[in-house]
Coordinates of C-alpha atoms in Angstrom, one line a residue:
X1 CA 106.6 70.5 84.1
X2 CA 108.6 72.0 87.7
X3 CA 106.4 69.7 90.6
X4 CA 104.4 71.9 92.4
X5 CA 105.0 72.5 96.8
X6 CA 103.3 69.2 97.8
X7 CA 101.4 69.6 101.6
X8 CA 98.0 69.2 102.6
X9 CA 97.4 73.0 102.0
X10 CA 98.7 72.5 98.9
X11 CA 96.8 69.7 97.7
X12 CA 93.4 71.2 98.4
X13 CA 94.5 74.9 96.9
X14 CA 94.7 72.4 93.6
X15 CA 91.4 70.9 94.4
X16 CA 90.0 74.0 95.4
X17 CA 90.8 76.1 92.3
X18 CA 89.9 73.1 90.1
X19 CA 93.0 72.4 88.9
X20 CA 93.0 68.6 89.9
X21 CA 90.0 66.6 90.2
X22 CA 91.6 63.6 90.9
X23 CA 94.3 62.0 92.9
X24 CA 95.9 61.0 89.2
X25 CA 96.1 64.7 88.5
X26 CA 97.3 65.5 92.0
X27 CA 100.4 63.2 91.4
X28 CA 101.1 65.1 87.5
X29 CA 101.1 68.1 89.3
X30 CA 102.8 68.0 92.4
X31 CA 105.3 64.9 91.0
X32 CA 104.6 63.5 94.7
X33 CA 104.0 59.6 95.0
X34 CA 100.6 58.3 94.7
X35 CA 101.2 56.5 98.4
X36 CA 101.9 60.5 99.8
X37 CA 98.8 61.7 97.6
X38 CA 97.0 59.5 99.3
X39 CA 98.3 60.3 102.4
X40 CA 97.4 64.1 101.8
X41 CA 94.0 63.3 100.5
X42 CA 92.7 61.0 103.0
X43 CA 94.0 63.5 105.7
X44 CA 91.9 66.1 104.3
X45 CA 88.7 63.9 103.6
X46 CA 89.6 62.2 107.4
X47 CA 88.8 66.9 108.4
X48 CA 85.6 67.6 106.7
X49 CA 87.5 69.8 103.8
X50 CA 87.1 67.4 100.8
X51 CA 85.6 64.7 99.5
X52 CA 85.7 62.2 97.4
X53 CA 82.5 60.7 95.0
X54 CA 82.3 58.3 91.4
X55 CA 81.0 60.6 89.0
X56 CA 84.1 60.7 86.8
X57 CA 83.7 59.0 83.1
X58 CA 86.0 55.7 82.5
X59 CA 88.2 55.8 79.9
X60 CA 88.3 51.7 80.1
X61 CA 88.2 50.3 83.9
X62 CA 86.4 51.6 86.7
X63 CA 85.8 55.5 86.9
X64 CA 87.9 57.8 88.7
X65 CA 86.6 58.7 91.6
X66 CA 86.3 62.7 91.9
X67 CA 87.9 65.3 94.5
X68 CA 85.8 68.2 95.6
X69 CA 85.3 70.8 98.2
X70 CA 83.7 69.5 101.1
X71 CA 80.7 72.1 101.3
X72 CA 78.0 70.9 103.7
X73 CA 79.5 71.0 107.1
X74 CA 81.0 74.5 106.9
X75 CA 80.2 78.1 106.5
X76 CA 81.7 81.7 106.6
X77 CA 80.0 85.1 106.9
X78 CA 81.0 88.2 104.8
X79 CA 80.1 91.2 107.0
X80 CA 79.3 94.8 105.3
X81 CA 79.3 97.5 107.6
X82 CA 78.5 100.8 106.1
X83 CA 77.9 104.5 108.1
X84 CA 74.0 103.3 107.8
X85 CA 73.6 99.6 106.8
X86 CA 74.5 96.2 107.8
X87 CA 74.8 93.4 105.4
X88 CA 75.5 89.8 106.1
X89 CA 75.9 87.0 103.8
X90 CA 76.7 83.0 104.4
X91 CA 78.8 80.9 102.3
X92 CA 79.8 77.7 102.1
X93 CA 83.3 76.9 101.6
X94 CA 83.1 76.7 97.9
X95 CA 81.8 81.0 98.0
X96 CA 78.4 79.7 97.0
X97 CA 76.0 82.5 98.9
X98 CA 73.6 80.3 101.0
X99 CA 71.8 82.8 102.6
X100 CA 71.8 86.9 103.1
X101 CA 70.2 89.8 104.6
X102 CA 70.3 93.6 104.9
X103 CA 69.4 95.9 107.9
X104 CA 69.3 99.5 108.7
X105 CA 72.0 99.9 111.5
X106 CA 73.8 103.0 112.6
X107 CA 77.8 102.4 112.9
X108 CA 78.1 105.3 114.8
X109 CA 75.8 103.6 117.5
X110 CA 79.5 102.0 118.7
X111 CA 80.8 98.4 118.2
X112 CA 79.2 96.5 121.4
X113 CA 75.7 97.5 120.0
X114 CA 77.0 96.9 115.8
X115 CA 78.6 93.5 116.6
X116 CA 75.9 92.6 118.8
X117 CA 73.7 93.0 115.7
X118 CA 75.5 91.2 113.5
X119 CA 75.8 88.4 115.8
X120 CA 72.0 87.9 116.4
X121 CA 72.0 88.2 112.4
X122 CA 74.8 85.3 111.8
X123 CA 72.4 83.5 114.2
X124 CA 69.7 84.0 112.2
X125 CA 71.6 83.5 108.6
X126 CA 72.9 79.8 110.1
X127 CA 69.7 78.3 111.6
X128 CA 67.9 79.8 108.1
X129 CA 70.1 77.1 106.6
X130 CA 70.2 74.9 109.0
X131 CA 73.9 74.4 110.2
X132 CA 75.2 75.1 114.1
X133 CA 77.1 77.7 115.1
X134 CA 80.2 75.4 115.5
X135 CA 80.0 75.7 111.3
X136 CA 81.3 78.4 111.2
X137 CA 84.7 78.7 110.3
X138 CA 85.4 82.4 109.9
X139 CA 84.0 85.8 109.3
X140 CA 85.5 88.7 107.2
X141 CA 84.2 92.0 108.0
X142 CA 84.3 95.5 105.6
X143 CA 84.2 98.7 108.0
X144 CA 84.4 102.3 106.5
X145 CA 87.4 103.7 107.5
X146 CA 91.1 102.7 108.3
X147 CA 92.3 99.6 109.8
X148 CA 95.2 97.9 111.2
X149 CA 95.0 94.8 109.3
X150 CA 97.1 92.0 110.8
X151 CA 95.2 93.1 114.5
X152 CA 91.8 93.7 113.4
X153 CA 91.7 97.4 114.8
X154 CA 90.4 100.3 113.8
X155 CA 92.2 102.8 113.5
X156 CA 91.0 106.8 114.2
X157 CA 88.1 106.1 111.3
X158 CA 86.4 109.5 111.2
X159 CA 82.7 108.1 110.7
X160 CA 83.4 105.3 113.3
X161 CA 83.0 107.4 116.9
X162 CA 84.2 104.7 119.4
X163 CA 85.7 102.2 117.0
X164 CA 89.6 103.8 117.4
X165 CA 91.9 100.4 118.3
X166 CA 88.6 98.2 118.9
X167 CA 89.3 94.6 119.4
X168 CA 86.4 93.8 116.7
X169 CA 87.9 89.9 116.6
X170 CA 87.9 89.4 120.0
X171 CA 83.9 90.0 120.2
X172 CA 83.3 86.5 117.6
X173 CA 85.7 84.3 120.4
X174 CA 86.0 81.0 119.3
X175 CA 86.1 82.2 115.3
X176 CA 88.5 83.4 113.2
X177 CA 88.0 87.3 112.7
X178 CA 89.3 89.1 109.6
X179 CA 88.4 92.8 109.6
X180 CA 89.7 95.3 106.6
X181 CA 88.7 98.4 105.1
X182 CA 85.2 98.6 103.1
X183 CA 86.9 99.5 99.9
X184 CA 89.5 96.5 99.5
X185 CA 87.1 93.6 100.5
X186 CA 85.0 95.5 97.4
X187 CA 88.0 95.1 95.3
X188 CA 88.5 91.1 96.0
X189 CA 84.6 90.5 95.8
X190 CA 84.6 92.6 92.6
X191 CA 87.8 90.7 91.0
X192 CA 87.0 87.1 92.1
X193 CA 83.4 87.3 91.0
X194 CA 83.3 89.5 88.3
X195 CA 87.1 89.5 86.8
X196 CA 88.7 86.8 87.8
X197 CA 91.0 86.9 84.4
X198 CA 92.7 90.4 85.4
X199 CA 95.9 90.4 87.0
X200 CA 95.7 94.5 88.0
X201 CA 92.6 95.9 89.0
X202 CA 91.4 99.4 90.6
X203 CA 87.9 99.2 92.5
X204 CA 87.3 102.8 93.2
X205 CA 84.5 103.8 95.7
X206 CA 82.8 106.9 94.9
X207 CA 80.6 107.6 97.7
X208 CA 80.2 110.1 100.5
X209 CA 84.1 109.9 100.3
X210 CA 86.4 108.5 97.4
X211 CA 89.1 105.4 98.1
X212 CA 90.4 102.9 95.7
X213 CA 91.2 99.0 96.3
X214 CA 94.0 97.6 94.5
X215 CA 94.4 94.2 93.2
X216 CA 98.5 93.3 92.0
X217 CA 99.3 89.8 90.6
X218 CA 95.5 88.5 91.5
X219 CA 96.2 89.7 95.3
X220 CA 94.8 92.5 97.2
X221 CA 97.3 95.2 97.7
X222 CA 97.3 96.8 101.6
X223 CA 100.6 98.6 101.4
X224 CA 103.3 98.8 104.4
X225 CA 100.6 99.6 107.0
X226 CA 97.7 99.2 105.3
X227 CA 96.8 102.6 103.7
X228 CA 97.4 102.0 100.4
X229 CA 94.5 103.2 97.7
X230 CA 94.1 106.4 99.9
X231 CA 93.3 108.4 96.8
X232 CA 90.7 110.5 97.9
X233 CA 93.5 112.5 100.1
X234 CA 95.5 113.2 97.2
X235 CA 95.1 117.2 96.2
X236 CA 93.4 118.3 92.8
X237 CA 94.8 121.5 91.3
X238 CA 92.8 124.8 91.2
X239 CA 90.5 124.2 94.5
X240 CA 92.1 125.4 97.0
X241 CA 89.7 126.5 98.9
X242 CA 87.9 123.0 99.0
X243 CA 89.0 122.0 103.2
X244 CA 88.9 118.6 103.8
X245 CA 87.8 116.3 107.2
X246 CA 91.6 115.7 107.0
X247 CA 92.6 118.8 107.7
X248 CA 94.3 119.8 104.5
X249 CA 92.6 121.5 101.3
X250 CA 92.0 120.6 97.7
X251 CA 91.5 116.8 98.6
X252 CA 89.6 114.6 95.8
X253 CA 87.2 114.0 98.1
X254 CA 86.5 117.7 99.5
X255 CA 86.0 118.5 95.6
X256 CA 84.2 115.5 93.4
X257 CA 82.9 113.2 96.3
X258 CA 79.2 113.0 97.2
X259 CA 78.6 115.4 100.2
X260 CA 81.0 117.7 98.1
X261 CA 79.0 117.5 95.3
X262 CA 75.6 117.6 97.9
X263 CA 76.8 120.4 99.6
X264 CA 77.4 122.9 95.8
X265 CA 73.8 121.6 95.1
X266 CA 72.5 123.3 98.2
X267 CA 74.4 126.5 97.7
X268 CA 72.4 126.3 94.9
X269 CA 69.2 126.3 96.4
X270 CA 68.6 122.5 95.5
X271 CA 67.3 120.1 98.5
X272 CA 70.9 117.8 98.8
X273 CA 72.6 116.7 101.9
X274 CA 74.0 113.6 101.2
X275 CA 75.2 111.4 97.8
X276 CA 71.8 109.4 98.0
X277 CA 70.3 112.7 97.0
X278 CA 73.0 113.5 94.5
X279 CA 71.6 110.1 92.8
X280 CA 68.1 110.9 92.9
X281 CA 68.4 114.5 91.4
X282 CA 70.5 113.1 88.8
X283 CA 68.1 110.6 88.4
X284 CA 65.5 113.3 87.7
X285 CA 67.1 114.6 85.3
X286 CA 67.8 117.9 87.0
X287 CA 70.8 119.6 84.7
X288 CA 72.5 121.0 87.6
X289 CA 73.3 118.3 89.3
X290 CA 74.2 115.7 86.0
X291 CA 76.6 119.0 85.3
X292 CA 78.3 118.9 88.8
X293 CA 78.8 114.8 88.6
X294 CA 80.4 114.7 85.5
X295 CA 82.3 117.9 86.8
X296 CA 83.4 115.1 89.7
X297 CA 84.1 112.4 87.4
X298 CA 87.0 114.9 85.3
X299 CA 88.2 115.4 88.8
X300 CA 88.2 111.9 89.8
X301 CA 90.0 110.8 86.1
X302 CA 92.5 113.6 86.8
X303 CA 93.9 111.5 89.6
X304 CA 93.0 108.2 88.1
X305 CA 95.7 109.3 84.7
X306 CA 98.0 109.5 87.2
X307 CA 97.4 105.9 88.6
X308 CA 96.9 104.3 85.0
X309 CA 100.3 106.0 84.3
X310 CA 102.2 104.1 87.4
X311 CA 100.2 101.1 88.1
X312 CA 99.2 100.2 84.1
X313 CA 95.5 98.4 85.4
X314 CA 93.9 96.3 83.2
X315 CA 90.1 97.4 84.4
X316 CA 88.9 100.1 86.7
X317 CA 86.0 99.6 88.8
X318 CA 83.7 101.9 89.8
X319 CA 81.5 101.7 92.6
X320 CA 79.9 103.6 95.6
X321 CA 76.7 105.7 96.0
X322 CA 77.7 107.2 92.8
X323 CA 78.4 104.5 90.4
X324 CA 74.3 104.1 90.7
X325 CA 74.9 107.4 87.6
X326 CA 77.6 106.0 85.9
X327 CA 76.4 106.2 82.7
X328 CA 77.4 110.4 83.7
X329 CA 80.3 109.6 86.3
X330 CA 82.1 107.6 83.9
X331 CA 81.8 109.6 81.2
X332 CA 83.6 112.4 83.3
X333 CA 86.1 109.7 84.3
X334 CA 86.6 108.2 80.9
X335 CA 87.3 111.8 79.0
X336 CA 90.2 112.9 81.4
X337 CA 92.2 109.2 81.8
X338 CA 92.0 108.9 77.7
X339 CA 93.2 112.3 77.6
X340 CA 95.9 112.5 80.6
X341 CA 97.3 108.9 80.5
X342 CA 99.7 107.5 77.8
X343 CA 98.4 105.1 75.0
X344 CA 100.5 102.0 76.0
X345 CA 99.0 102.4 79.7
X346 CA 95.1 102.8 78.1
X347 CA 95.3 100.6 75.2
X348 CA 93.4 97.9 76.9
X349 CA 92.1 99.2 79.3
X350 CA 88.5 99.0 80.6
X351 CA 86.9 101.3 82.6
X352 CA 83.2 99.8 83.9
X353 CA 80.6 100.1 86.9
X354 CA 80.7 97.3 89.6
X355 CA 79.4 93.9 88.4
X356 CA 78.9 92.9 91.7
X357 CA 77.1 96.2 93.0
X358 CA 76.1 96.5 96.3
X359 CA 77.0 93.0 97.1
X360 CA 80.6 93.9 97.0
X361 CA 81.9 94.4 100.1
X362 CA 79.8 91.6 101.3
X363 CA 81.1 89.3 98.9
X364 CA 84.7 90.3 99.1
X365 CA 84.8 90.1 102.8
X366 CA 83.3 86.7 102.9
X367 CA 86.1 85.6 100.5
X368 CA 88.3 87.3 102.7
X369 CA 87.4 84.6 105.2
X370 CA 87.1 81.2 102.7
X371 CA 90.3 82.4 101.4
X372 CA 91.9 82.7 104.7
X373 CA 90.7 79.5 105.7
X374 CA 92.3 77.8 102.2
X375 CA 95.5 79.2 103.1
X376 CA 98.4 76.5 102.6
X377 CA 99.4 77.5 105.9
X378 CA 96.1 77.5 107.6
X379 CA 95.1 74.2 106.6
X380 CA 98.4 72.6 107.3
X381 CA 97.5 74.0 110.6
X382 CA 94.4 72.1 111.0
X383 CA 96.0 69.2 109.6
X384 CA 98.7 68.8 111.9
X385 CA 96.6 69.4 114.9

């Protein structure tokens, strides 16, 4: 067996993931000396970040004594921001949800008022479970629309008046701040909750708009400046007279995404101005409108063949407004990647609704933060200090 990199950081990534309980296994694994394990571990126990209890069975002698996460004395917040909702959830360092809520908030009301909000709410969320502000190691944040990733900025988000190059981390001083676009912290909550086994995954968002989070090797793929899974810009053929917010025509989005599809219903002379209506007509059975959403998921699987074809996923995801039909979207989606994409790409792969539903992006962004905070480098960090 090659010894595994031997730090702090290190050492609790094995602990954390499960993959050594004790400081025996800690030595097998890293091939460091017991005297530097223990040097490691009681560095990390001396923190807060593990700890150490006799619960393990003897094999002859007195039991090992067991490592584990350190969960009482810390917390992180996974932030959802949508274009009309807020929600918050509280985890402990372990990703065990301690406490949530939801709340009707406006994000075009700006980012003092928003981030006010979700202050008082983090407030609220931590004396609910008892622990002090100073618990709180770091917040991850989802916002709908681009963002500049290592800085935390917006950037021009075309639902998000008054968020362009906002310094959202600088508003939580004193904690670390992670913010990233809705659609990719839906991607990690979706893979490390509900498919933790699949090494390529697509989360696609099918809501007022369409983007796509993309999971490589087990990590979330942002791309060069943090645009990558864009796909609701890329052009379908034959509507060319579809314009798009972007300024260019035929867009995904402008064609099979839910104020599209809202805004053919209307022509129609059907009440529909937004996806949430899509949903309920569908949901009343009203032919028109389960026509035009499977109509959108052909469209949507015309540009997801394309993807299966160059990234080879093992599971698509589909969530958004939409997915709450799936049982139509998908069946649009399905019929057009088994038909478009080779048989290699789709021999095993899965195409489902979100597990994790609207919990996602709250989920996702909290892990964000915990594994942030995990980091090798992070913890040496803290460590060292």
């Amino acid at each position: 067996m090659t010894p595994l990199p031997g730090s702090a950081g290190d050492v609790l990534t094995l602990i954390s993931a499960g993959s050594a309980t004790t400081r025996s296994d800690l030595a097998k694994l890293t091939g460091l000396a017991r005297s530097t394990i223990s040097q490691r571990v009681d560095a990390l126990i001396e923190r807060g970040l593990v700890e150490e209890t006799e619960s393990g069975e003897s094999t002859g002698g007195r039991p090992p004594r067991q490592l584990r996460l350190h969960t009482e004395e810390h917390a992180f917040a996974g932030v959802d921001l949508g274009a009309t909702h807020c929600r918050v959830a509280l985890m402990d360092i372990s990703g065990e949800v301690l406490a949530e809520c939801e709340d009707g908030l406006l994000i075009g009301e700006g980012p003092e008022t928003v981030l006010a909000h979700v202050d008082q709410r983090l407030d609220h969320l931590l004396d609910r479970v008892g622990r002090p502000r100073a618990a709180l190691r770091a917040i991850g944040i989802g916002v709908p629309g681009p963002v500049e990733f290592a800085t935390g900025r917006p950037n021009n988000p075309p639902i998000m008046p008054g968020w362009n190059d906002y310094p959202v981390p600088e508003y939580f001083g004193g904690v670390e701040v992670l913010v990233d676009n809705d659609v990719n912290v839906m991607a990690l909550g979706e893979h490390r909750n509900a498919f933790p086994g699949a090494s390529h995954l697509l989360f696609v968002k099918v809501g007022t708009g369409i983007g796509c989070g993309i999971i490589a090797e087990g990590t979330l793929h942002r791309g060069a400046q943090g645009s990558a899974g864009d796909i609701g810009h890329i052009r379908v053929s034959g509507h060319d007279d579809a314009g798009c917010r972007c300024g260019n025509s035929a867009c995904l989005e402008a064609v099979a995404g839910g104020a599209a599809i809202a805004r053919r219903l209307s022509e129609l002379g059907l009440s529909a101005e937004s996806g949430g209506d899509v949903v309920a007509l569908v949901q009343a059975g009203d032919t028109q409108a389960l026509r035009l959403v499977r109509e959108a998921g052909r469209l949507i699987g015309e540009v997801l063949a394309g993807l299966v074809n160059f990234f080879n996923p093992e599971v698509i995801v589909i969530g958004g407004a939409l997915s709450r039909v799936h049982e139509h979207l998908l069946a649009g989606i399905r019929e057009t990647v088994y038909r478009r994409s080779l048989p290699l790409a789709t021999h095993h792969l899965s195409i489902t609704p979100s597990r994790t539903g609207i919990n996602a992006a709250a989920l996702g962004a909290g892990i964000l933060a915990i594994e942030h905070y995990l980091s090798p480098d992070n913890i040496n960090r803290i460590v060292n200090a």
